[in-house]
Amino acid sequence: QVPLVESGGGSVQAGDSLRLSCAPSGRTFSILAMAWFRQAPGKEREFVAAINWNGARTYYADSVKGRFTISRDNVKHTVDLQMNSLKPEDTAVYYCAAGLGSPSYTTGNYNYWGQGTQVTVSS
């Protein structure tokens, strides 16, 4: 079992920044692909960003490319999502996910999920 705990959400103004953090536990963390997804009210959960096991490869949704940065620290066992230039359309519950395979854009490829953290961006 790899429990995931997200932190760092909150309410901000458009243009502000937030940093989300995910703290998995378990000895398999360093071999897991990690990702962030988000779900806005009435919408399906969508891919935001992913990172491979050693941080060498990152992937982003077009909607966040250039504004968000995913990173991981395999010593501290954390995965962060730095979100800059936030927009109202970024408002959603953000979920951390972990998978045993390669990074993927689809939810079905991730084995473990956190409970989510709310991000609200007002104009």
Backbone as a ProteinNet text record, in pm:
[ID]
protein_1_A
[PRIMARY]
QVPLVESGGGSVQAGDSLRLSCAPSGRTFSILAMAWFRQAPGKEREFVAAINWNGARTYYADSVKGRFTISRDNVKHTVDLQMNSLKPEDTAVYYCAAGLGSPSYTTGNYNYWGQGTQVTVSS
[TERTIARY]
85	0	88.3	57.2	132.1	35.2	10.5	-79.5	-17.8	-99	-55.6	-129.2	-56.6	-115.7	-74.2	-173.1	-145.9	-156.9	-83.2	-92.4	-59	-93.7	-53.8	-163.7	-283.9	-392	-436.8	-524	-575.1	-648.4	-681.5	-752.1	-659.4	-644.6	-554.2	-621.3	-555.8	-600.9	-534.5	-599.3	-540.1	-401.9	-306.9	-170.3	-79.3	-139.2	-61	-1.9	76.4	140.4	101.1	104.5	85.9	179.8	219.1	302.4	232.8	196.4	136.4	245.1	224.7	320.1	246.4	310.2	253.9	358.4	316.2	410.3	366.5	414.8	388.2	476	438.6	524.7	535.5	635	653.7	784.8	843.4	975.7	976.4	860.6	857	848.1	850.1	831.1	928.3	1054.9	1156.2	1139.2	1057.3	1038.5	902.8	830	696	695.8	616.2	582.4	480.1	494.4	404.8	336.7	217.1	143.3	49	6.4	-100.1	-214.8	-333.6	-456.4	-541.2	-644.8	-736.8	-878.2	-971.6	-1112.8	-1190.9	-1250.5	-1335.5	-1479.3	-1564.2	-1703.8	-1772.6	-1837.4	-1911.7	-1828.1	-1698	-1608.4	-1536.5	-1482.2	-1404.2	-1265.8	-1206.3	-1069.7	-976.5	-886.8	-799.7	-652.8	-569.3	-425.7	-369	-274.7	-206.4	-57.5	9.4	153.8	195.9	307.2	361	512.1	573.4	719.4	760.1	867.2	909	984.9	1031.2	1081.9	1203.6	1288.9	1410.5	1405.9	1291.5	1277	1334.3	1383.9	1448.1	1347.9	1226	1124.7	999.6	951	828.1	730.6	603.1	498.2	394	336.9	240.7	122.2	7	-107.6	-80	-133.1	-109.1	-158.2	-263.9	-324.3	-235.4	-136.3	-51.3	95	128	267.1	321.9	439.5	501.1	461.7	359.1	316	338.2	322.2	335.6	464.5	523.5	643.8	629.3	646.9	643.9	787.2	810.9	944.7	931.5	1038.6	1035	1169.6	1164	1283.4	1275.9	1354.5	1347.9	1416.3	1483.8	1541.4	1436.8	1370.1	1266	1131.2	1121.7	996.8	882.3	906	801.4	792.8	674.8	652.2	577.9	632.3	574.1	520.6	422.3	370.7	373.6	466.9	475.4	383	287.5	187.3	202.2	241.8	258.3	153.4	134.6	39.8	-95.1	-146.7	-271.9	-387.3	-479.5	-597.1	-721.9	-833.7	-958	-991.4	-956.3	-985.6	-897.3	-800	-721	-791.2	-901.9	-976.2	-1023.9	-988	-1022.1	-970.5	-1009.8	-944.6	-827.9	-710.7	-589.5	-554	-528.2	-498.6	-358	-289.6	-161.4	-186.1	-111.3	-127.4	8.8	13.2	137.5	109.7	202.4	183.5	311.2	294.6	409.1	468	396.9	445.4	508.9	511.9	564.6	462.8	508.2	412.6	307.4	185.8	74.9	-19.2	-92.9	-191.7	-326.5	-341	-471.8	-477.1	-592.5	-608.6	-593.6	-633.9	-632.8	-496	-391.2	-255.5	-191.7	-265.7	-211.8	-280.3	-199.8	-247.9	-293	-237.3	-262.7	-299.3	-389.4	-439.3	-447	-428.4	-450.8	-595.9	-627.4	-764.3	-794.8	-693.5	-713.6	-698	-658.9	-648.2	-710.7	-791.7	-867.1	-778.5	-785.2	-721.3	-830.8	-843.6	-943.7	-873.8	-897.1	-835.1	-945.8	-946	-1048.7	-991.2	-1079.8	-1035.6	-1035.6
-118.2	0	122.8	218.2	342.9	457	493.7	606.6	735.7	820.6	949.3	1060.6	1162.9	1276.6	1404.1	1479.5	1607.1	1721.1	1826.9	1948.4	2068.1	2188.2	2310.1	2380	2323	2390	2515.3	2591.3	2712	2799	2919.8	3016.6	3132.3	3163.4	3269.5	3353.1	3462.7	3548.5	3505.8	3538.7	3511.8	3576.2	3500.7	3549.1	3506.5	3459.6	3415.2	3276.9	3231.4	3100	3015.4	2885.5	2789.1	2672.3	2607.3	2487.6	2374.2	2271.4	2152.2	2049.8	1973.6	1869.2	1738.7	1629.9	1496.4	1415.2	1353.1	1276	1131.3	1052.5	909.5	846.3	729.5	653.8	511.8	441.9	308.8	296.3	183.5	162.3	164.7	154.4	150.5	288.7	394.7	528.1	559.2	522.7	564.5	499.1	396	333.8	366.9	453.2	486.1	606.8	597.4	717	795.2	926	1010.2	1111.7	1151.8	1247.1	1330.2	1438	1522.1	1525.5	1505.9	1521.5	1625.8	1674.3	1766.9	1740.8	1779.4	1761.3	1882.8	1950.4	2064.9	2016.8	2093.4	2052.3	2023.8	1908.7	1873.1	1826	1813	1771.2	1642.3	1575.9	1455.1	1491.8	1394.5	1414.4	1421.7	1520.5	1540.7	1543.4	1501.5	1498.1	1639.3	1658.8	1787	1772.7	1682.2	1665.3	1529.7	1478.7	1351.1	1354.4	1264.6	1258.1	1112.7	1074.4	934.7	910.6	788.5	747.7	826.9	869.4	940.3	1089.1	1136.9	1279.7	1326.1	1234.9	1273.7	1313.5	1262.4	1292.2	1348.9	1458.5	1520.1	1540.4	1544.3	1557	1654.1	1733.6	1835.3	1841.5	1874.5	1907.7	2040.9	2056.1	2180.7	2301.9	2283.7	2396	2450.9	2372.7	2418.4	2431.2	2391.1	2393.4	2535.8	2548.7	2679.6	2751.8	2702.5	2765.9	2674.9	2544.4	2447.4	2368.3	2329.1	2245.9	2134	2010.1	1895.3	1855	1818.1	1776	1671.4	1597.4	1495.8	1490.6	1447.1	1428.9	1288.4	1196.8	1057.4	1032.8	1132.1	1120.4	1162.1	1273.5	1321.8	1253.7	1181.5	1112.8	1212.5	1312.9	1409.7	1434	1470.4	1514	1646.4	1746.7	1880.1	1924.1	2014.1	2079.4	2229.3	2296.9	2442.1	2501.6	2581.6	2638.1	2790.1	2844.9	2989.8	3044.9	3174.2	3243.4	3172.8	3146.9	3073.1	3149.4	3073.3	3128.9	3072.6	3142.4	3089.1	2949.2	2919.1	2785.2	2676	2712.5	2613.6	2567.3	2629.9	2592	2447.7	2367.2	2224.3	2160.4	2036	1953.4	1883	1895.5	1838.1	1708.8	1603.9	1472.2	1428.5	1371.3	1307.1	1160.5	1106.5	966.3	901.5	771.4	695.3	567.6	531.1	410.6	331.3	202.4	113.4	110.7	166.4	165.1	297.1	324.4	450.3	561.8	685.6	797	791.3	827	816.6	933.8	962.8	1068.3	1019.2	891.2	835.4	788.6	808.5	774.2	624.4	543	398.9	337.8	412.2	360.2	387.4	448.2	480.1	393.8	338.1	241.3	304	419.5	479.2	625.6	670.6	808.5	870	1001.8	1075.3	1119.7	1189.7	1234.8	1365.7	1435.2	1559.3	1682.3	1792.8	1921.1	2027.7	2114.7	2214.3	2332.7	2372	2494.7	2581.8	2702.8	2796.3	2924.7	2963.7	3083.9	3180.7	3295.9	3395.1	3505.2	3562.7	3666.6	3804.1
0	0	0	-86.1	-92.2	-69.3	55.4	79.3	29.1	-23.6	-76	-3	35.5	105.9	35.2	-13.2	-78.3	21.8	-5.3	76.1	-11.3	36.5	-31.6	-108.1	-110.9	-181.3	-107.6	-171.5	-108.7	-207.6	-162.5	-245.4	-276.1	-404.7	-447.7	-555.4	-591.7	-699.7	-830.9	-941.4	-1071.5	-1080.6	-1133.8	-1145.1	-1030.8	-922.3	-807.3	-831	-734.1	-741.1	-620.7	-639.7	-532.2	-557.7	-449.6	-462.2	-389.7	-464.8	-407.1	-379.7	-275.3	-241	-216.4	-255.7	-235.5	-162.2	-55.3	26.6	32.7	-61	-51.8	54.2	96.2	185.9	131.1	169.9	116.6	43.2	46.3	-9.9	-160.5	-225.1	-370.7	-433.5	-355.3	-409.8	-521.1	-504.6	-599.9	-736.3	-748.1	-878.4	-937.7	-871.7	-917.1	-1009.1	-1113	-1188.6	-1106.7	-1105	-1026.2	-1116.8	-1076	-1159	-1074.9	-1134.2	-1077.8	-1177.8	-1127.7	-1204	-1132	-1199.4	-1134.3	-1183.4	-1099.5	-1134.1	-1088.7	-1185.5	-1157.4	-1141.6	-1073.9	-1054.3	-1186.4	-1194.2	-1313.5	-1430.4	-1410.1	-1518	-1480.1	-1581.8	-1557.4	-1504.4	-1436.7	-1388.3	-1509	-1508.6	-1623.3	-1581.5	-1674.3	-1652.5	-1643.6	-1552.5	-1539.1	-1570.3	-1499.5	-1517.8	-1464.7	-1518	-1472.1	-1477.3	-1399.4	-1393.5	-1378.2	-1444.2	-1434.6	-1304.4	-1284.3	-1153.4	-1108.6	-1201.3	-1159	-1190.1	-1235.8	-1262.7	-1394.3	-1474.9	-1600.2	-1708	-1697.4	-1798.3	-1731.9	-1787.1	-1737.7	-1852.6	-1818.1	-1917.4	-1863.5	-1952	-1909.5	-2005	-1948.1	-2030.8	-2099.7	-2220.1	-2293.8	-2215.1	-2138	-2066.2	-1954.8	-1910.4	-1800.1	-1840.7	-1962.6	-2008.1	-2002.1	-1942.8	-1928.3	-1800.2	-1732.3	-1606.6	-1486.1	-1506.5	-1397	-1414.4	-1302	-1303.7	-1201.4	-1247.5	-1157.9	-1125.9	-1001.4	-961.2	-850.9	-829.1	-724.7	-652.4	-527.8	-446.2	-389	-445.3	-403.1	-269	-216.4	-82.3	21.1	-5	87	60.6	-50.9	-86.1	-102.6	-184.2	-213.2	-363.2	-407.4	-544.8	-537.4	-599.7	-592.9	-728.3	-722.4	-842.3	-816.4	-879.4	-870	-975.1	-929.9	-1019.9	-1019.6	-1132.1	-1147.4	-1241.8	-1236.6	-1326.1	-1327.5	-1209.9	-1200	-1261.9	-1319.4	-1385.9	-1319.3	-1330.6	-1272.9	-1323.2	-1447.3	-1501.3	-1441.9	-1361.2	-1288.5	-1160.7	-1128.2	-1008.5	-1018.4	-919	-920.6	-792.5	-772.3	-671.6	-740.5	-683.5	-742.6	-669.3	-747.3	-693.9	-732.7	-636.8	-661.5	-693.5	-788.4	-827.9	-844.6	-818.8	-832.6	-909.4	-997.3	-1076.5	-1090.6	-1112.2	-1123.5	-1263.4	-1359.4	-1495.3	-1534.2	-1661.8	-1712.4	-1691.2	-1691.9	-1678.7	-1788.9	-1753.6	-1847.2	-1829.5	-1936.5	-1931.4	-1880.7	-1862.9	-1829.4	-1684.8	-1622.8	-1482	-1456.7	-1551.9	-1532.8	-1514.8	-1551.3	-1540.1	-1404.7	-1314.6	-1181.9	-1077.1	-988.4	-892.1	-759.8	-728.2	-597.1	-613.8	-529	-536.3	-397.7	-393.5	-271.1	-260.4	-152.6	-127.8	-199.3	-245.1	-318.2	-230.7	-293.8	-226.1	-315.6	-255.9	-332.8	-369.2	-495.1	-543.2	-602.9	-552.5	-601	-645.2	-770.2	-825.9	-864.1	-803.9	-833.1	-922.3	-1002.9	-1097.7	-1035.3
[MASK]
+++++++++++++++++++++++++++++++++++++++++++++++++++++++++++++++++++++++++++++++++++++++++++++++++++++++++++++++++++++++++++

